[in-house]
Short mmCIF file of C-alpha atoms in Angstrom, two decimals:
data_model
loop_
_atom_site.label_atom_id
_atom_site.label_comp_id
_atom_site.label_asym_id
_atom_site.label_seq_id
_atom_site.Cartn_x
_atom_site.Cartn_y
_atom_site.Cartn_z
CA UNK A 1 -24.06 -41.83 47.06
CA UNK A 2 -23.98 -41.79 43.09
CA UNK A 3 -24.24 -38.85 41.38
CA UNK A 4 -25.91 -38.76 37.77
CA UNK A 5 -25.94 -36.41 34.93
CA UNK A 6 -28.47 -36.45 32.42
CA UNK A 7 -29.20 -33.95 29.48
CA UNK A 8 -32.56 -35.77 30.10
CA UNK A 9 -34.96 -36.05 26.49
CA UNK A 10 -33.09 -34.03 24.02
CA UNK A 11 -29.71 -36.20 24.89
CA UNK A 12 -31.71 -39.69 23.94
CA UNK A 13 -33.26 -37.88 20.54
CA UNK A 14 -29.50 -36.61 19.69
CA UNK A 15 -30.58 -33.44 19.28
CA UNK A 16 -27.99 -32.13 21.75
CA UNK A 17 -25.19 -32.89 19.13
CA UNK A 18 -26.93 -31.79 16.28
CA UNK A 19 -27.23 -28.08 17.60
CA UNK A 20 -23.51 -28.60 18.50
CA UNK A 21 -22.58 -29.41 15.43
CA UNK A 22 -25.00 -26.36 13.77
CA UNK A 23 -23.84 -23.82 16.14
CA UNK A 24 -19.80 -24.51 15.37
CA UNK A 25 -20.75 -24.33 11.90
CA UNK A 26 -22.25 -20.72 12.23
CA UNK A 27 -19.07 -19.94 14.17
CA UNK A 28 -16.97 -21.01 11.37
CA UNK A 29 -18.71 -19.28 8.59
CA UNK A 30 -19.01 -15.86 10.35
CA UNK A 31 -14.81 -16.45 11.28
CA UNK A 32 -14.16 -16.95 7.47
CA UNK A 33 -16.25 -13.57 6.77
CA UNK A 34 -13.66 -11.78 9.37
CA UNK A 35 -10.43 -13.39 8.25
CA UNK A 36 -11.11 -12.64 4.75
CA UNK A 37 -11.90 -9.01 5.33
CA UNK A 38 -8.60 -9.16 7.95
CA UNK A 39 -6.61 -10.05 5.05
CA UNK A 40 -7.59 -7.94 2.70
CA UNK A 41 -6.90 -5.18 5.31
CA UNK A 42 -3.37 -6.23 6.45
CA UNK A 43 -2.11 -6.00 2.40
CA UNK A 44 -3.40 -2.61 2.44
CA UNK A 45 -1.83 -1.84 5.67
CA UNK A 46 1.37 -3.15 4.26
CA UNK A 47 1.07 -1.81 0.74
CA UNK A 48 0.30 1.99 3.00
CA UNK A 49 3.46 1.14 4.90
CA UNK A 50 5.50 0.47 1.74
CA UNK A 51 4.06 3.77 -0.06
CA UNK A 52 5.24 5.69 3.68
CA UNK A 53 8.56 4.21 3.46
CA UNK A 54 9.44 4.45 -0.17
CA UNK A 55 8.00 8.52 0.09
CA UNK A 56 10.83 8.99 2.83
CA UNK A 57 13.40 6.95 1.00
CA UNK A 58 12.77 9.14 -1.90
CA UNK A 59 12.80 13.19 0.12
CA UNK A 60 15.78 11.64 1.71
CA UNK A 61 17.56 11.08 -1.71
CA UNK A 62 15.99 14.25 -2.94
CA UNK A 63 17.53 15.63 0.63
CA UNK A 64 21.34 14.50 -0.14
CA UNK A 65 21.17 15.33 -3.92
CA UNK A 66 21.74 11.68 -4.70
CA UNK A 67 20.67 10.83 -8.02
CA UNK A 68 21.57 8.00 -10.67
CA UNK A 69 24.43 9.36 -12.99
CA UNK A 70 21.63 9.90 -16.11
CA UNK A 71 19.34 12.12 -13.73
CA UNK A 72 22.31 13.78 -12.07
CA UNK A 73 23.70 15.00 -15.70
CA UNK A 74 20.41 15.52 -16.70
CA UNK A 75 19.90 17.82 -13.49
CA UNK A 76 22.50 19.39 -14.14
CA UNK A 77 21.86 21.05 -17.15
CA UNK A 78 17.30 21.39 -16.60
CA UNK A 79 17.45 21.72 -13.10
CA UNK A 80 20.25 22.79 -11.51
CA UNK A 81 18.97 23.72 -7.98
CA UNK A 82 18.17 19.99 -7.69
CA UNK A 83 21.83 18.97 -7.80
CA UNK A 84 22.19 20.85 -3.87
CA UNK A 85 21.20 19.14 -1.15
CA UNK A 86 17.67 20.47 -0.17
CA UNK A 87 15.22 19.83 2.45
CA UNK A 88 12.22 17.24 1.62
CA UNK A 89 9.50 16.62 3.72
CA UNK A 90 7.20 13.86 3.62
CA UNK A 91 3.88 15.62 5.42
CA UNK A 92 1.14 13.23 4.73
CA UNK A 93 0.50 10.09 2.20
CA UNK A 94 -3.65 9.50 1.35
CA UNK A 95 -4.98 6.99 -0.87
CA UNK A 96 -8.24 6.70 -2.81
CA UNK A 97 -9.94 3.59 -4.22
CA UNK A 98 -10.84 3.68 -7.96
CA UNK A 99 -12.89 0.98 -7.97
CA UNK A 100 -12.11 -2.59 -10.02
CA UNK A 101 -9.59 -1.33 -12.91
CA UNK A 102 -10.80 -3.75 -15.84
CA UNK A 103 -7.79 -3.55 -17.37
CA UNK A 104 -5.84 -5.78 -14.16
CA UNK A 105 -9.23 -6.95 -12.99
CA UNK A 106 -7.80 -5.62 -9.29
CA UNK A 107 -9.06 -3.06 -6.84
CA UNK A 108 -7.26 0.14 -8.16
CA UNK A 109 -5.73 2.47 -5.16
CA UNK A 110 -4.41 5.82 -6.12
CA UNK A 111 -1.79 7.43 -3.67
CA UNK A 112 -0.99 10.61 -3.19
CA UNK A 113 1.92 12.23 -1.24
CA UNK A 114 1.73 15.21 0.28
CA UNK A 115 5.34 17.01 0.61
CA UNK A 116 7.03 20.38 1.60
CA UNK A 117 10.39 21.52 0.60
CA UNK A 118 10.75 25.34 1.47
CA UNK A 119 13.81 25.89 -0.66
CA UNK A 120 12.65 24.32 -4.03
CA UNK A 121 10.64 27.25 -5.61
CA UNK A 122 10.83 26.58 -9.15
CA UNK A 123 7.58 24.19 -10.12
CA UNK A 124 9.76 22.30 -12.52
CA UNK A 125 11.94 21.38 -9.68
CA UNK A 126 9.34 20.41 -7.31
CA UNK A 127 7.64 18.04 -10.23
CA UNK A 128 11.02 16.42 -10.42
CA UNK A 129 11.15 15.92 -6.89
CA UNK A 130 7.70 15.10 -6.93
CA UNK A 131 8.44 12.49 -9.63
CA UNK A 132 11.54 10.80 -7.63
CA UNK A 133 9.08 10.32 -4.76
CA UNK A 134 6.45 9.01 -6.35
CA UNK A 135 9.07 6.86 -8.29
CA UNK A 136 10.38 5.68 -4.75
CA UNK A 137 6.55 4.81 -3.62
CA UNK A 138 5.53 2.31 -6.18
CA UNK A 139 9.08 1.09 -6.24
CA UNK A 140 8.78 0.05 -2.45
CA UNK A 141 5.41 -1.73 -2.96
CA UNK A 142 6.51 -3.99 -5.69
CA UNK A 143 8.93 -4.80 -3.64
CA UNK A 144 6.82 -5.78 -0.67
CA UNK A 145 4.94 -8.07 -2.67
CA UNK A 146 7.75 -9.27 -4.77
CA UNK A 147 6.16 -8.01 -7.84
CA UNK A 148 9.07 -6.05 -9.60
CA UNK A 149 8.89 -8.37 -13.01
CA UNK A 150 5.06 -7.62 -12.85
CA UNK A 151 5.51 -4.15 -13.87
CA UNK A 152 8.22 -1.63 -16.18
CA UNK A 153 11.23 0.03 -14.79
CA UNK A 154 9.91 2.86 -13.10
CA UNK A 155 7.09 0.49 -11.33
CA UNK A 156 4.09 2.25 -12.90
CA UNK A 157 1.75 0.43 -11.81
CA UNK A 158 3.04 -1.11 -8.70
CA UNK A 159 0.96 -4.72 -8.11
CA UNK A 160 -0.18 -6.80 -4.92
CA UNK A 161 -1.96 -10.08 -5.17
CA UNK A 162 -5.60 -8.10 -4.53
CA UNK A 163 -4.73 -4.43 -6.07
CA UNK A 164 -2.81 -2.17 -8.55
CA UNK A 165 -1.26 1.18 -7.33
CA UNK A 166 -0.74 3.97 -9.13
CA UNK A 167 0.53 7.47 -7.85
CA UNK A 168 -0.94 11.28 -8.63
CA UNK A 169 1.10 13.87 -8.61
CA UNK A 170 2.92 15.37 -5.24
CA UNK A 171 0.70 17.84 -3.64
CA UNK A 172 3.45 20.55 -2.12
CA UNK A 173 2.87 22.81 1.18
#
């Protein structure tokens, strides 16, 4: 007994491969779409993680009174509560997107960092602060991406291949 497959008309015609060949094409196209929107996501998700670690990198060295020998003398003599060690708390970090910035022809993301440090009263002292964490945000992004010579010294903007980040002042709680 011999047993026979047949795709029977559409087989002989070769239309069987042609809507093969169609309906792997669709598949690829629509897989494009989603890996294109994927990676756009994932450098936002990384530039987000950056801007979360560079906001506790900077309360912590806000935290120990740690400062660069310039700001500490400088601290000294404007702000002299900032030269004790104080607790900085990172509460939340939120971003907005500005729209294309036709200056860097990139997707413009502003970030803002929300933060709470009980014992810093004085709102010359928290803008400091506020400054040093910010400072510590943009600094971590460009450093991500590897984009340090893309920007000045204090990383204002910070860059990633698809968008520029920029930081608005610390919102304190």
């Amino acid at each position: 007994m011999e047993l026979k497959f047949s795709c029977g008309k559409l087989d002989s015609k070769g239309q069987l491969p042609i809507e093969y060949i169609m309906t792997m094409g669709v598949i690829f196209l629509v897989s494009l779409l989603f890996l294109s929107q994927a990676g756009c996501q994932s450098e936002l998700n990384t530039a987000l993680a950056s801007a979360r670690s560079g906001a506790i990198e900077g309360a912590n060295m806000n935290s120990f009174a740690l400062y660069p020998e310039e700001t500490f003398q400088n601290y000294t003599s404007t702000h002299n509560t900032l030269t004790k060690p104080a607790t900085v708390r990172i509460i939340s970090i939120e971003y907005k997107n500005q729209g294309l910035s036709p200056t860097y022809r990139k997707e413009k993301i502003q970030i803002k960092v929300h933060a709470s440090a009980p014992s810093v009263k004085n709102p010359a002292d928290r803008n400091c602060l506020g400054d040093r964490i910010n400072y510590h945000v943009r600094m971590s992004i460009s450093q991500s991406f590897k984009t340090e010579n893309l920007t000045n010294k204090v990383f204002n903007p910070a860059f990633s291949p698809r968008y520029v980040f920029t930081t608005c002042d610390v919102a304190w709680v």
